[in-house]
PDB file of C-alpha atoms in Angstrom:
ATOM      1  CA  UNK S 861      13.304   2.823  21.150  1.00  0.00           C
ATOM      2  CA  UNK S 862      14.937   5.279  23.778  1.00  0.00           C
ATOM      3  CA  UNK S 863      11.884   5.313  25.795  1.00  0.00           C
ATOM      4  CA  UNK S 864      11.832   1.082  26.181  1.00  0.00           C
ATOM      5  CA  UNK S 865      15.678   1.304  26.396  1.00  0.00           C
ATOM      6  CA  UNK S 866      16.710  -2.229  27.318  1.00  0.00           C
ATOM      7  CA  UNK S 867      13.318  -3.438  27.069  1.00  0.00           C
ATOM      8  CA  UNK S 868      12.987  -2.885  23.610  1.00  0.00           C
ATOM      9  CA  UNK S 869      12.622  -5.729  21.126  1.00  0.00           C
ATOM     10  CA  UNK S 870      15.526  -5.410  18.424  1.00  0.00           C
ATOM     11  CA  UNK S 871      14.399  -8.474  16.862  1.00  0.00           C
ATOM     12  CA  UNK S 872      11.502  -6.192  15.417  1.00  0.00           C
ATOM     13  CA  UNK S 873      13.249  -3.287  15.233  1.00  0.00           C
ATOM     14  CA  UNK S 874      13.210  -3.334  11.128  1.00  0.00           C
ATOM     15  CA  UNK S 875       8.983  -3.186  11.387  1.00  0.00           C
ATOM     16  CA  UNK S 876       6.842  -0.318  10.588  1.00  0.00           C
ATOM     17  CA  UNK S 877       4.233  -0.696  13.263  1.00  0.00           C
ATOM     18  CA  UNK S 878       5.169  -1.391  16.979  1.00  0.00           C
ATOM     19  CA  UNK S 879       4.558  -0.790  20.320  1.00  0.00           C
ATOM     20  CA  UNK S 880       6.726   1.023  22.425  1.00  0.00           C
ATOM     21  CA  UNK S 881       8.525  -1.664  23.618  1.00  0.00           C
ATOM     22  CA  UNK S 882       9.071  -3.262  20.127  1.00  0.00           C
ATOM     23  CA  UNK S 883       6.104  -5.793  20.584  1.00  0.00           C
ATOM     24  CA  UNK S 884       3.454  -6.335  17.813  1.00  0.00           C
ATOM     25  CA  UNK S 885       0.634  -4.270  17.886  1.00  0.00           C
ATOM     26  CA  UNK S 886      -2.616  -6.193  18.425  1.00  0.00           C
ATOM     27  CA  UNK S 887      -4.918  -5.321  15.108  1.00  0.00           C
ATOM     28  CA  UNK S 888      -7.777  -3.846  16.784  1.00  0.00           C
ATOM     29  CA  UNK S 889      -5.253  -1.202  18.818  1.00  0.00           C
ATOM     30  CA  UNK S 890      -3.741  -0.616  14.977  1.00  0.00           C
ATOM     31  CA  UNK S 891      -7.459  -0.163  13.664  1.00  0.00           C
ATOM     32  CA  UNK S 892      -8.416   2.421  16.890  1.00  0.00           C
ATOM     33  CA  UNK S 893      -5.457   4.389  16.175  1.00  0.00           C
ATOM     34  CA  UNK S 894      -6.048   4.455  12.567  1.00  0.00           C
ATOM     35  CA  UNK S 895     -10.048   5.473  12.748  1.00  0.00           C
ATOM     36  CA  UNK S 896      -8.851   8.297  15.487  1.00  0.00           C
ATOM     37  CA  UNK S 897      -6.074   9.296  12.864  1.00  0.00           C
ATOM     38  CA  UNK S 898      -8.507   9.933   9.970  1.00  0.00           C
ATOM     39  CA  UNK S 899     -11.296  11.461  12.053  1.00  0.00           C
ATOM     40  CA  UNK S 900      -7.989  14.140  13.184  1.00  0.00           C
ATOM     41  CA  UNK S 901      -7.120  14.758   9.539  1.00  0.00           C
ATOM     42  CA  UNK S 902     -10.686  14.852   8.836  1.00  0.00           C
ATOM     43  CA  UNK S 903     -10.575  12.405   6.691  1.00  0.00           C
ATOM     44  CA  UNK S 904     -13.858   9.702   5.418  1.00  0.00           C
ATOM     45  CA  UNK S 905     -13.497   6.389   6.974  1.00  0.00           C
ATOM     46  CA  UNK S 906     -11.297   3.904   4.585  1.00  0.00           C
ATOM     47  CA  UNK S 907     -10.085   0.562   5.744  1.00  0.00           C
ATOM     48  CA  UNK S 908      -6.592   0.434   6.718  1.00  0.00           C
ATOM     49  CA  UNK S 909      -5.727  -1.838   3.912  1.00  0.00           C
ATOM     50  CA  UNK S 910      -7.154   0.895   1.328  1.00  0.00           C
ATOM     51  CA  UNK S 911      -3.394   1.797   2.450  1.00  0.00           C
ATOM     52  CA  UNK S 912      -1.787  -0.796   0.197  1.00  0.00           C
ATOM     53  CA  UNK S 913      -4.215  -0.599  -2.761  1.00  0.00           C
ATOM     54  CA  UNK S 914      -3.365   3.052  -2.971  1.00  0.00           C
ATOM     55  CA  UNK S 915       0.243   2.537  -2.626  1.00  0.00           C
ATOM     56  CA  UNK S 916      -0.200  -0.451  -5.664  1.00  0.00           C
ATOM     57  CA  UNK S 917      -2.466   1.832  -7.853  1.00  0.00           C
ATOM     58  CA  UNK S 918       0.602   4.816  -7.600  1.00  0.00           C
ATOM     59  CA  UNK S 919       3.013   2.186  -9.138  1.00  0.00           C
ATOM     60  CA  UNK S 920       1.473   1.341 -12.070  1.00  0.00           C
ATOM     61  CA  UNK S 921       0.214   4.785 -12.514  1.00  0.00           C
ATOM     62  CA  UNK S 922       3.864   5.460 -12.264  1.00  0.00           C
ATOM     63  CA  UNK S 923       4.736   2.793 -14.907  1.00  0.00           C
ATOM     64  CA  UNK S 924       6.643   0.684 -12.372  1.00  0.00           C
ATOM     65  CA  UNK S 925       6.816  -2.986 -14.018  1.00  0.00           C
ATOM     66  CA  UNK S 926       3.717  -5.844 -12.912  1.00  0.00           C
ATOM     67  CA  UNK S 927       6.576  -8.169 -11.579  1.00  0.00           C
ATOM     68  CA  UNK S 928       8.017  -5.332  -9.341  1.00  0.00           C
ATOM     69  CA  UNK S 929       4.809  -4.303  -7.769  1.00  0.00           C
ATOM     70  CA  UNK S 930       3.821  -7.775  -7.429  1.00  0.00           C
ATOM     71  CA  UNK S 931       7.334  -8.655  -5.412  1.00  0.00           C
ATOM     72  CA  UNK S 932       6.808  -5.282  -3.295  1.00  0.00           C
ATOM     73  CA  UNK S 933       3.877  -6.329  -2.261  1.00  0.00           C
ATOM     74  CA  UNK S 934       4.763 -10.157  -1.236  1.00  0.00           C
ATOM     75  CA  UNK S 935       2.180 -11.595  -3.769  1.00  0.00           C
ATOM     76  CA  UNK S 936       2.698 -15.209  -4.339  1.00  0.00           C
ATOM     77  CA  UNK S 937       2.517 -14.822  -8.179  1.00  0.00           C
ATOM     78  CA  UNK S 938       2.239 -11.823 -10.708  1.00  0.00           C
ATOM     79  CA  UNK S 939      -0.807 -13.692 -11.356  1.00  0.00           C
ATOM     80  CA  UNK S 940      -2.673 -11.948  -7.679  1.00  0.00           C
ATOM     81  CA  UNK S 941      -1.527  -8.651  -8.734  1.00  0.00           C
ATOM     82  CA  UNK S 942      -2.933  -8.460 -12.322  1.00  0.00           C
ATOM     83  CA  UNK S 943      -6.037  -9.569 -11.183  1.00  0.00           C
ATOM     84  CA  UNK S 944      -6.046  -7.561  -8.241  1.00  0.00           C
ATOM     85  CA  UNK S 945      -5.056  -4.401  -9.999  1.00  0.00           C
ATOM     86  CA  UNK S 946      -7.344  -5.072 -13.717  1.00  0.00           C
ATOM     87  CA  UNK S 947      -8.652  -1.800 -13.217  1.00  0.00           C
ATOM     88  CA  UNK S 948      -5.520  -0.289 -13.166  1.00  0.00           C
ATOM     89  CA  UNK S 949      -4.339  -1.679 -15.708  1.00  0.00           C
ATOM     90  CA  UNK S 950      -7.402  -0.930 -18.079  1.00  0.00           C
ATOM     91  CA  UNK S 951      -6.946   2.616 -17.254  1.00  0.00           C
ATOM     92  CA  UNK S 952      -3.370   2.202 -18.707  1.00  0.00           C
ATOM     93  CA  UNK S 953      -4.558   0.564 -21.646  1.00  0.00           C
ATOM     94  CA  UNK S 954      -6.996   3.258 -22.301  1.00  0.00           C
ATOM     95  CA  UNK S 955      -4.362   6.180 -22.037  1.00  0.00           C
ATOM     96  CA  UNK S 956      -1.960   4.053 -24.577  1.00  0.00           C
ATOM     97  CA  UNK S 957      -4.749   3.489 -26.928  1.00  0.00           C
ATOM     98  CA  UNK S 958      -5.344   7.429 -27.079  1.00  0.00           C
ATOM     99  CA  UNK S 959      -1.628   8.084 -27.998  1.00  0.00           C
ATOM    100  CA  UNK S 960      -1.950   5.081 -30.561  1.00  0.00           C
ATOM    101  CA  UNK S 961      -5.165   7.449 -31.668  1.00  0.00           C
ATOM    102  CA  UNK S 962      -3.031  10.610 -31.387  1.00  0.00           C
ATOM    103  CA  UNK S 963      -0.780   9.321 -33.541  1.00  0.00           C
ATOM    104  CA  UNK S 964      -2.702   8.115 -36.550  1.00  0.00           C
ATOM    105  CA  UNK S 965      -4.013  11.845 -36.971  1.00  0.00           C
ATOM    106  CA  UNK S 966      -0.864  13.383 -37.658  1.00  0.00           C
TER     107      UNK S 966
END
């Protein structure tokens, strides 16, 4: 923002990915950047998006509620996230079932 001084673009200025000047980054410039950035960290190739699955999959591993996950990630309905994030959710199931388990041998 210093850099672009006047020429900055405020209007953007609450976004997470710009370019100097404030613009939007085109998508293939965000993809370069991002395959340069894992090959650096020495990282395996994963799609930029893999981003927001791994950010969803930490909430509900987290026990953050279905409804809040699905708002944080702009979802039209809950309905998009469930059956985005079944998996997930299975896994959840799975670990209550074993304390449901735990409990009957006491």
């Amino acid at each position: 923002m210093l850099k672009a001084a006047n020429s900055f673009n405020e209007e953007n200025k609450d976004l997470i990915f710009l370019s100097a000047n404030g613009e939007y980054i085109e998508a293939s410039n965000l993809n370069k950047s991002w395959i340069y950035f894992l090959k650096r960290c020495g990282v395996a190739h994963k799609k930029f998006h893999a981003l927001r699955h791994t950010y969803a999959t930490l909430q509900f591993e987290n026990d953050r509620p279905l409804l809040t996950i699905s708002k944080l990630l702009g979802h039209a309905s809950i309905d998009i996230t469930a059956d985005t994030y079944t998996h997930v959710m299975k896994k959840e199931k799975e670990k209550a079932i074993d304390t449901l388990s735990l409990l009957n041998t006491v």
